[in-house]
Amino acid sequence: MNKKLHIKKGDTVMVITGESKGQKGRVLRVDKSKEKAIVEGLNLVSKHTKPNAKSPQGGIIRKEAPIHISNLMLIDPTSGKPTRIGRRLNSNNKLVRYSKKSGEEIK
């Protein structure tokens, strides 16, 4: 299943539900098959690590866990508020994302 997602790597998003509700962050990675995204500084979990070459001490590290795409909303580049996304053809007959709130084209 190759579904188009409304969020891409590098987008600024807001979490609309869950423990991190209302927080904003930048998307670091998107997993299309699981429909999840990792957002910088959000949905942090504690991971216990054994000592290895990277961290000789080992211990507990905090890292971002994936958030389901349905719990994220893109931030409108002009107003800075969350917005829904649409797709339309631009002047070059290319399909582009646009903000439903302001009508502006996104990247």
XYZ file of N, CA, C and O in Angstrom:
428
model
N 0.848 -1.185 0.000
C 0.000 0.000 0.000
C 0.890 1.244 0.000
O 1.665 1.474 0.917
N 0.803 2.041 -1.043
C 1.620 3.246 -1.177
C 0.719 4.471 -1.080
O 0.355 5.064 -2.076
N 0.351 4.839 0.134
C -0.575 5.935 0.389
C 0.176 7.247 0.491
O 1.245 7.305 1.081
N -0.390 8.315 -0.097
C 0.216 9.636 0.035
C -0.106 10.196 1.406
O -1.244 10.132 1.862
N 0.904 10.734 2.073
C 0.727 11.298 3.405
C 0.761 12.819 3.327
O 1.381 13.392 2.438
N 0.102 13.477 4.278
C 0.049 14.934 4.272
C 1.250 15.571 4.955
O 1.389 16.786 4.972
N 2.146 14.737 5.505
C 3.319 15.241 6.217
C 4.581 14.665 5.591
O 4.620 13.498 5.224
N 5.599 15.510 5.448
C 6.885 15.085 4.889
C 7.998 15.456 5.865
O 7.807 16.270 6.770
N 9.168 14.878 5.635
C 10.349 15.190 6.431
C 10.660 16.678 6.309
O 10.606 17.246 5.224
N 10.955 17.318 7.445
C 11.293 18.738 7.441
C 10.123 19.658 7.744
O 10.321 20.837 8.013
N 8.885 19.152 7.684
C 7.706 19.965 7.988
C 7.662 20.316 9.476
O 8.136 19.556 10.307
N 7.058 21.457 9.799
C 6.795 21.811 11.186
C 5.364 21.398 11.492
O 4.445 21.769 10.763
N 5.206 20.598 12.547
C 3.886 20.060 12.870
C 3.519 20.335 14.321
O 4.376 20.645 15.143
N 2.217 20.204 14.610
C 1.705 20.307 15.971
C 1.017 18.994 16.309
O 0.323 18.427 15.473
N 1.227 18.521 17.541
C 0.558 17.303 18.000
C -0.842 17.697 18.449
O -1.000 18.621 19.255
N -1.875 17.027 17.917
C -3.251 17.415 18.229
C -3.898 16.531 19.283
O -4.975 16.838 19.763
N -3.265 15.419 19.649
C -3.811 14.575 20.707
C -2.686 13.767 21.344
O -1.624 13.611 20.763
N -2.934 13.266 22.542
C -1.932 12.459 23.231
C -1.198 13.242 24.297
O -1.557 14.369 24.641
N -0.136 12.632 24.808
C 0.614 13.212 25.915
C 1.295 14.520 25.539
O 1.432 15.415 26.360
N 1.748 14.646 24.295
C 2.459 15.847 23.836
C 1.533 16.849 23.160
O 1.986 17.683 22.379
N 0.228 16.789 23.433
C -0.763 17.636 22.766
C -0.409 19.121 22.861
O -0.028 19.611 23.919
N -0.501 19.816 21.720
C -0.255 21.253 21.678
C 1.186 21.640 21.424
O 1.481 22.806 21.185
N 2.095 20.665 21.443
C 3.511 20.988 21.233
C 3.849 20.969 19.743
O 3.248 20.234 18.967
N 4.834 21.789 19.374
C 5.256 21.883 17.980
C 6.666 21.332 17.832
O 7.464 21.390 18.765
N 6.964 20.821 16.636
C 8.299 20.316 16.356
C 8.488 20.058 14.877
O 7.549 20.133 14.092
N 9.738 19.752 14.512
C 10.089 19.489 13.115
C 10.151 17.986 12.890
O 10.688 17.249 13.719
N 9.599 17.524 11.765
C 9.583 16.096 11.451
C 10.987 15.665 11.017
O 11.566 16.240 10.094
N 11.538 14.660 11.709
C 12.875 14.152 11.399
C 12.810 12.993 10.402
O 13.687 12.857 9.552
N 11.779 12.145 10.547
C 11.683 10.954 9.698
C 10.216 10.541 9.581
O 9.452 10.698 10.527
N 9.810 10.014 8.418
C 8.453 9.520 8.205
C 8.538 8.067 7.754
O 9.290 7.735 6.846
N 7.763 7.194 8.414
C 7.681 5.784 8.037
C 6.346 5.578 7.332
O 5.297 5.524 7.965
N 6.385 5.506 5.980
C 5.159 5.408 5.197
C 4.390 4.124 5.470
O 3.168 4.133 5.540
N 5.093 3.000 5.642
C 4.415 1.720 5.804
C 3.625 1.658 7.117
O 2.531 1.102 7.163
N 4.166 2.249 8.182
C 3.478 2.237 9.480
C 2.655 3.502 9.704
O 1.965 3.617 10.714
N 2.775 4.472 8.790
C 2.087 5.765 8.890
C 2.427 6.473 10.195
O 1.566 6.955 10.909
N 3.729 6.519 10.505
C 4.203 7.178 11.723
C 5.323 8.151 11.384
O 5.993 8.004 10.367
N 5.518 9.124 12.253
C 6.578 10.112 12.061
C 7.303 10.331 13.381
O 6.709 10.222 14.450
N 8.591 10.635 13.277
C 9.378 10.986 14.460
C 9.562 12.495 14.434
O 10.054 13.054 13.451
N 9.118 13.163 15.515
C 9.159 14.616 15.598
C 10.210 15.022 16.624
O 10.266 14.473 17.727
N 11.032 15.994 16.256
C 12.149 16.450 17.085
C 11.667 16.960 18.442
O 10.841 17.867 18.520
N 12.164 16.331 19.521
C 11.881 16.778 20.879
C 10.508 16.416 21.428
O 10.162 16.836 22.518
N 9.724 15.636 20.697
C 8.379 15.273 21.159
C 8.246 13.769 21.343
O 8.954 12.994 20.719
N 7.305 13.365 22.203
C 7.019 11.959 22.498
C 8.287 11.234 22.949
O 8.636 10.172 22.446
N 8.980 11.835 23.922
C 10.237 11.272 24.415
C 9.988 10.052 25.296
O 9.082 10.047 26.114
N 10.806 9.017 25.100
C 10.739 7.816 25.924
C 12.119 7.552 26.508
O 13.129 7.974 25.956
N 12.169 6.857 27.645
C 13.441 6.493 28.272
C 13.853 5.129 27.756
O 13.072 4.187 27.821
N 15.075 5.041 27.239
C 15.582 3.771 26.714
C 16.798 3.363 27.524
O 17.732 4.140 27.681
N 16.771 2.147 28.037
C 17.893 1.623 28.809
C 18.897 1.007 27.839
O 18.534 0.160 27.039
N 20.156 1.462 27.900
C 21.164 0.964 26.965
C 22.317 0.303 27.721
O 22.724 0.768 28.784
N 22.825 -0.755 27.107
C 24.012 -1.419 27.649
C 25.235 -0.616 27.230
O 25.205 0.085 26.216
N 26.325 -0.745 27.964
C 27.548 -0.059 27.533
C 28.014 -0.585 26.176
O 27.990 -1.785 25.929
N 28.369 0.336 25.266
C 28.901 -0.040 23.951
C 29.904 1.020 23.505
O 30.220 1.935 24.261
N 30.393 0.895 22.279
C 31.410 1.825 21.791
C 30.885 3.257 21.746
O 31.612 4.211 22.019
N 29.610 3.425 21.400
C 29.018 4.758 21.290
C 28.860 5.410 22.662
O 29.173 6.586 22.856
N 28.322 4.645 23.626
C 28.182 5.159 24.987
C 28.811 4.156 25.951
O 28.182 3.202 26.380
N 30.101 4.357 26.286
C 30.829 3.405 27.114
C 30.217 3.235 28.513
O 30.350 2.191 29.120
N 29.522 4.259 29.000
C 28.921 4.196 30.319
C 27.600 3.414 30.309
O 27.257 2.777 31.283
N 26.855 3.488 29.177
C 25.527 2.874 29.133
C 24.549 3.757 29.879
O 24.748 4.961 29.997
N 23.456 3.190 30.377
C 22.508 3.944 31.190
C 21.210 4.225 30.472
O 20.864 3.568 29.500
N 20.504 5.240 30.960
C 19.186 5.586 30.429
C 19.310 6.817 29.539
O 19.838 7.850 29.961
N 18.834 6.702 28.303
C 18.835 7.849 27.388
C 17.400 8.184 27.009
O 16.535 7.322 26.995
N 17.165 9.464 26.716
C 15.838 9.911 26.271
C 15.876 10.052 24.760
O 16.778 10.688 24.226
N 14.901 9.440 24.072
C 14.858 9.566 22.618
C 13.426 9.681 22.139
O 12.497 9.329 22.870
N 13.266 10.211 20.903
C 11.937 10.411 20.332
C 11.353 9.083 19.866
O 12.047 8.287 19.251
N 10.075 8.868 20.169
C 9.360 7.688 19.696
C 8.426 8.128 18.569
O 8.028 9.298 18.507
N 8.059 7.212 17.664
C 7.169 7.582 16.554
C 5.768 7.977 17.031
O 5.271 7.455 18.021
N 5.161 8.922 16.306
C 3.785 9.363 16.561
C 2.993 9.063 15.292
O 3.490 9.291 14.184
N 1.757 8.586 15.443
C 0.938 8.286 14.263
C 0.616 9.581 13.522
O 0.371 10.625 14.137
N 0.627 9.507 12.185
C 0.408 10.670 11.325
C -0.929 11.356 11.621
O -1.042 12.572 11.545
N -1.956 10.568 11.991
C -3.283 11.146 12.247
C -3.287 12.057 13.467
O -4.199 12.865 13.636
N -2.280 11.957 14.322
C -2.196 12.796 15.519
C -1.365 14.056 15.295
O -1.109 14.799 16.236
N -0.953 14.287 14.051
C -0.133 15.450 13.717
C -0.860 16.346 12.730
O -1.589 15.861 11.869
N -0.654 17.656 12.864
C -1.243 18.613 11.940
C -0.167 19.586 11.505
O 0.601 20.083 12.332
N -0.095 19.848 10.215
C 0.919 20.743 9.664
C 0.672 22.180 10.110
O -0.473 22.604 10.221
N 1.752 22.915 10.360
C 1.656 24.326 10.741
C 1.660 25.169 9.466
O 2.532 25.011 8.607
N 0.686 26.072 9.351
C 0.582 26.977 8.203
C 1.791 27.906 8.182
O 2.074 28.567 9.183
N 2.526 27.967 7.057
C 3.742 28.794 7.023
C 3.476 30.291 7.202
O 4.324 31.011 7.694
N 2.295 30.784 6.838
C 2.033 32.222 6.952
C 1.512 32.612 8.334
O 2.023 33.534 8.946
N 0.503 31.884 8.846
C -0.117 32.279 10.113
C 0.520 31.609 11.331
O 0.359 32.079 12.444
N 1.208 30.487 11.124
C 1.820 29.773 12.240
C 0.830 28.952 13.048
O 1.127 28.530 14.151
N -0.365 28.726 12.488
C -1.392 27.931 13.158
C -1.573 26.606 12.419
O -1.256 26.510 11.239
N -2.105 25.585 13.106
C -2.316 24.298 12.432
C -3.357 24.405 11.319
O -4.306 25.183 11.431
N -3.146 23.656 10.248
C -4.048 23.715 9.097
C -4.187 22.348 8.452
O -3.324 21.495 8.596
N -5.314 22.158 7.743
C -5.477 20.949 6.947
C -4.757 21.161 5.623
O -4.446 22.283 5.235
N -4.493 20.060 4.925
C -3.716 20.105 3.694
C -4.576 19.646 2.530
O -5.352 18.704 2.649
N -4.434 20.330 1.386
C -5.075 19.907 0.147
C -4.010 19.741 -0.913
O -2.859 20.148 -0.734
N -4.393 19.151 -2.040
C -3.472 19.009 -3.173
C -4.127 19.585 -4.409
O -5.312 19.376 -4.646
N -3.349 20.318 -5.201
C -3.864 20.871 -6.456
C -2.725 21.002 -7.451
O -1.546 20.966 -7.074
N -3.073 21.164 -8.712
C -2.078 21.347 -9.758
C -1.642 22.811 -9.775
O -2.471 23.713 -9.711
N -0.328 23.022 -9.867
C 0.163 24.398 -9.971
C 0.297 24.776 -11.446
O -0.117 24.021 -12.333
N 0.901 25.903 -11.727
C 1.009 26.385 -13.114
C 1.843 25.463 -14.004
O 1.659 25.436 -15.212
N 2.743 24.681 -13.398
C 3.592 23.757 -14.169
C 2.980 22.364 -14.275
O 3.676 21.407 -14.599
N 1.684 22.235 -13.968
C 0.981 20.944 -13.957
C 1.628 19.938 -13.018
O 1.680 18.756 -13.307
N 2.130 20.420 -11.887
C 2.685 19.553 -10.849
C 1.734 19.569 -9.669
O 1.173 20.608 -9.318
N 1.555 18.407 -9.034
C 0.693 18.314 -7.861
C 1.456 18.857 -6.652
O 2.532 18.378 -6.324
N 0.899 19.885 -6.006
C 1.552 20.501 -4.846
C 0.589 20.534 -3.673
O -0.631 20.543 -3.839
N 1.165 20.570 -2.452
C 0.354 20.689 -1.244
C 0.068 22.166 -0.995
O 0.906 23.017 -1.266
N -1.140 22.441 -0.480
C -1.456 23.812 -0.104
C -2.226 23.829 1.212
O -2.849 22.843 1.587
N -2.143 24.960 1.897
C -2.800 25.132 3.181
C -4.266 25.472 2.954
O -4.585 26.398 2.220
N -5.172 24.723 3.591
C -6.607 24.995 3.455
C -6.975 26.296 4.162
O -7.938 26.957 3.800
N -6.190 26.687 5.171
C -6.498 27.876 5.961
C -6.175 29.151 5.189
O -6.991 30.056 5.104
N -4.975 29.215 4.593
C -4.557 30.456 3.918
C -4.562 30.335 2.396
O -4.491 31.342 1.698
N -4.620 29.110 1.877
C -4.570 28.906 0.430
C -3.153 28.954 -0.131
O -2.946 28.784 -1.325
N -2.158 29.186 0.743
C -0.758 29.265 0.309
C -0.203 27.895 -0.059
O -0.530 26.895 0.577
N 0.666 27.868 -1.055
C 1.353 26.646 -1.456
C 2.431 26.328 -0.412
O 3.100 27.232 0.087
N 2.576 25.037 -0.091
C 3.582 24.632 0.892
C 4.787 24.074 0.166
O 4.678 23.070 -0.529
N 5.919 24.747 0.321
C 7.200 24.391 -0.308
C 7.009 23.993 -1.751
O 7.206 22.931 -2.213
